[in-house]
Amino acid sequence: MTQPQGAAGGYVDVGPIESVPAGSKAAVDFDGEPVGLYNVDGQIFAMDDLCTHDEAYLSEGDFNPSAGTVRCPRHSSHFDVRTGRPRTLPAILPVQVYETKVEQGRILVLFDT
């Protein structure tokens, strides 16, 4: 996991866009909390990285960019990276999602603080 690099207008710079190429995923740490980054067709999505069912790191699971889902590596629940909602059981609770934007080649995430 990488550490975010300060804030810009309420957003936190979590790294260069090149660190999450189209169709890939990455993990960052914000104030001790793991956050997954997902690139779906050039758009970056960010959400809490811990599965709400059993606290496995979602970013360690399989990412399907065409479906916009990530599979929990522990019990195989699929989460929508755009909404944080689980699409399959056993997870029933969503994970927190965060607003993102890219400016000057940098990924910025708006964390609720």
CSV table of C-alpha atoms in Angstrom, one decimal:
chain,number,residue,atom,x,y,z
A,1,MET,CA,0.0,0.0,0.0
A,2,THR,CA,1.1,3.5,-0.7
A,3,GLN,CA,0.7,6.5,1.5
A,4,PRO,CA,-1.3,9.5,0.3
A,5,GLN,CA,0.6,12.8,-0.3
A,6,GLY,CA,-1.3,15.7,1.4
A,7,ALA,CA,-4.5,17.5,0.5
A,8,ALA,CA,-5.6,19.8,-2.3
A,9,GLY,CA,-8.9,21.7,-1.8
A,10,GLY,CA,-10.3,18.9,0.5
A,11,TYR,CA,-9.0,16.2,-1.8
A,12,VAL,CA,-6.1,13.9,-0.9
A,13,ASP,CA,-3.4,13.2,-3.6
A,14,VAL,CA,-3.0,9.4,-3.6
A,15,GLY,CA,-0.6,9.1,-6.5
A,16,PRO,CA,-0.1,9.4,-10.2
A,17,ILE,CA,-2.7,8.1,-12.6
A,18,GLU,CA,0.0,5.9,-14.1
A,19,SER,CA,0.0,3.9,-10.9
A,20,VAL,CA,-3.5,2.6,-11.7
A,21,PRO,CA,-3.7,1.9,-15.5
A,22,ALA,CA,-7.0,1.1,-17.2
A,23,GLY,CA,-8.3,-2.2,-16.0
A,24,SER,CA,-6.2,-2.4,-12.9
A,25,LYS,CA,-6.4,-1.8,-9.2
A,26,ALA,CA,-4.2,-0.5,-6.4
A,27,ALA,CA,-4.4,0.0,-2.6
A,28,VAL,CA,-3.5,3.0,-0.5
A,29,ASP,CA,-3.6,3.8,3.1
A,30,PHE,CA,-5.4,6.9,4.4
A,31,ASP,CA,-5.0,7.6,8.2
A,32,GLY,CA,-4.5,3.9,8.9
A,33,GLU,CA,-7.5,2.9,6.8
A,34,PRO,CA,-7.0,0.8,3.7
A,35,VAL,CA,-8.6,2.1,0.5
A,36,GLY,CA,-8.9,0.3,-2.9
A,37,LEU,CA,-8.5,2.2,-6.2
A,38,TYR,CA,-10.0,0.8,-9.4
A,39,ASN,CA,-9.7,2.0,-12.9
A,40,VAL,CA,-12.8,1.3,-15.0
A,41,ASP,CA,-12.3,2.5,-18.6
A,42,GLY,CA,-10.1,5.4,-17.5
A,43,GLN,CA,-12.3,6.5,-14.6
A,44,ILE,CA,-10.9,6.0,-11.1
A,45,PHE,CA,-13.1,4.7,-8.3
A,46,ALA,CA,-12.2,4.5,-4.6
A,47,MET,CA,-13.7,2.6,-1.8
A,48,ASP,CA,-12.9,1.1,1.6
A,49,ASP,CA,-10.8,-1.9,1.1
A,50,LEU,CA,-12.2,-4.2,3.8
A,51,CYS,CA,-15.0,-6.5,3.0
A,52,THR,CA,-18.1,-5.8,5.2
A,53,HIS,CA,-18.7,-9.6,5.6
A,54,ASP,CA,-15.3,-10.8,6.9
A,55,GLU,CA,-12.8,-7.9,6.7
A,56,ALA,CA,-10.6,-9.4,3.9
A,57,TYR,CA,-8.8,-6.9,1.7
A,58,LEU,CA,-11.0,-6.5,-1.4
A,59,SER,CA,-8.0,-5.1,-3.5
A,60,GLU,CA,-6.4,-8.6,-3.1
A,61,GLY,CA,-9.4,-10.2,-4.9
A,62,ASP,CA,-10.1,-10.5,-8.6
A,63,PHE,CA,-11.1,-7.3,-10.3
A,64,ASN,CA,-13.4,-7.4,-13.4
A,65,PRO,CA,-13.2,-4.0,-15.0
A,66,SER,CA,-15.8,-4.7,-17.7
A,67,ALA,CA,-18.4,-5.5,-14.9
A,68,GLY,CA,-17.0,-2.9,-12.5
A,69,THR,CA,-16.7,-5.5,-9.7
A,70,VAL,CA,-14.1,-6.8,-7.3
A,71,ARG,CA,-14.4,-10.3,-5.7
A,72,CYS,CA,-13.6,-10.7,-2.0
A,73,PRO,CA,-10.7,-13.2,-1.8
A,74,ARG,CA,-12.2,-14.8,1.3
A,75,HIS,CA,-15.8,-15.7,0.6
A,76,SER,CA,-16.3,-14.5,-3.0
A,77,SER,CA,-18.8,-11.7,-2.6
A,78,HIS,CA,-18.7,-9.4,-5.6
A,79,PHE,CA,-18.8,-5.6,-4.9
A,80,ASP,CA,-19.6,-2.9,-7.4
A,81,VAL,CA,-16.6,-0.5,-7.3
A,82,ARG,CA,-18.8,2.4,-8.4
A,83,THR,CA,-21.4,2.1,-5.6
A,84,GLY,CA,-19.7,-0.1,-3.0
A,85,ARG,CA,-22.8,-2.3,-2.9
A,86,PRO,CA,-22.4,-6.1,-2.8
A,87,ARG,CA,-23.8,-7.9,-5.8
A,88,THR,CA,-23.6,-11.4,-4.4
A,89,LEU,CA,-23.8,-13.1,-1.0
A,90,PRO,CA,-22.6,-13.6,1.7
A,91,ALA,CA,-21.9,-9.9,2.0
A,92,ILE,CA,-25.0,-7.8,2.5
A,93,LEU,CA,-23.6,-4.4,3.6
A,94,PRO,CA,-22.0,-1.9,1.3
A,95,VAL,CA,-18.5,-0.5,1.7
A,96,GLN,CA,-17.9,3.3,1.8
A,97,VAL,CA,-17.1,4.9,-1.6
A,98,TYR,CA,-15.2,8.1,-2.1
A,99,GLU,CA,-15.5,10.8,-4.8
A,100,THR,CA,-12.4,11.0,-7.0
A,101,LYS,CA,-11.0,13.2,-9.7
A,102,VAL,CA,-7.8,13.4,-11.7
A,103,GLU,CA,-5.9,16.7,-12.0
A,104,GLN,CA,-2.5,17.2,-13.7
A,105,GLY,CA,-2.0,13.5,-13.8
A,106,ARG,CA,-2.7,12.9,-10.1
A,107,ILE,CA,-5.5,10.9,-8.5
A,108,LEU,CA,-7.3,12.9,-5.9
A,109,VAL,CA,-9.8,11.3,-3.4
A,110,LEU,CA,-12.2,13.2,-1.2
A,111,PHE,CA,-12.2,11.5,2.2
A,112,ASP,CA,-14.8,12.2,4.8
A,113,THR,CA,-12.8,13.5,7.8
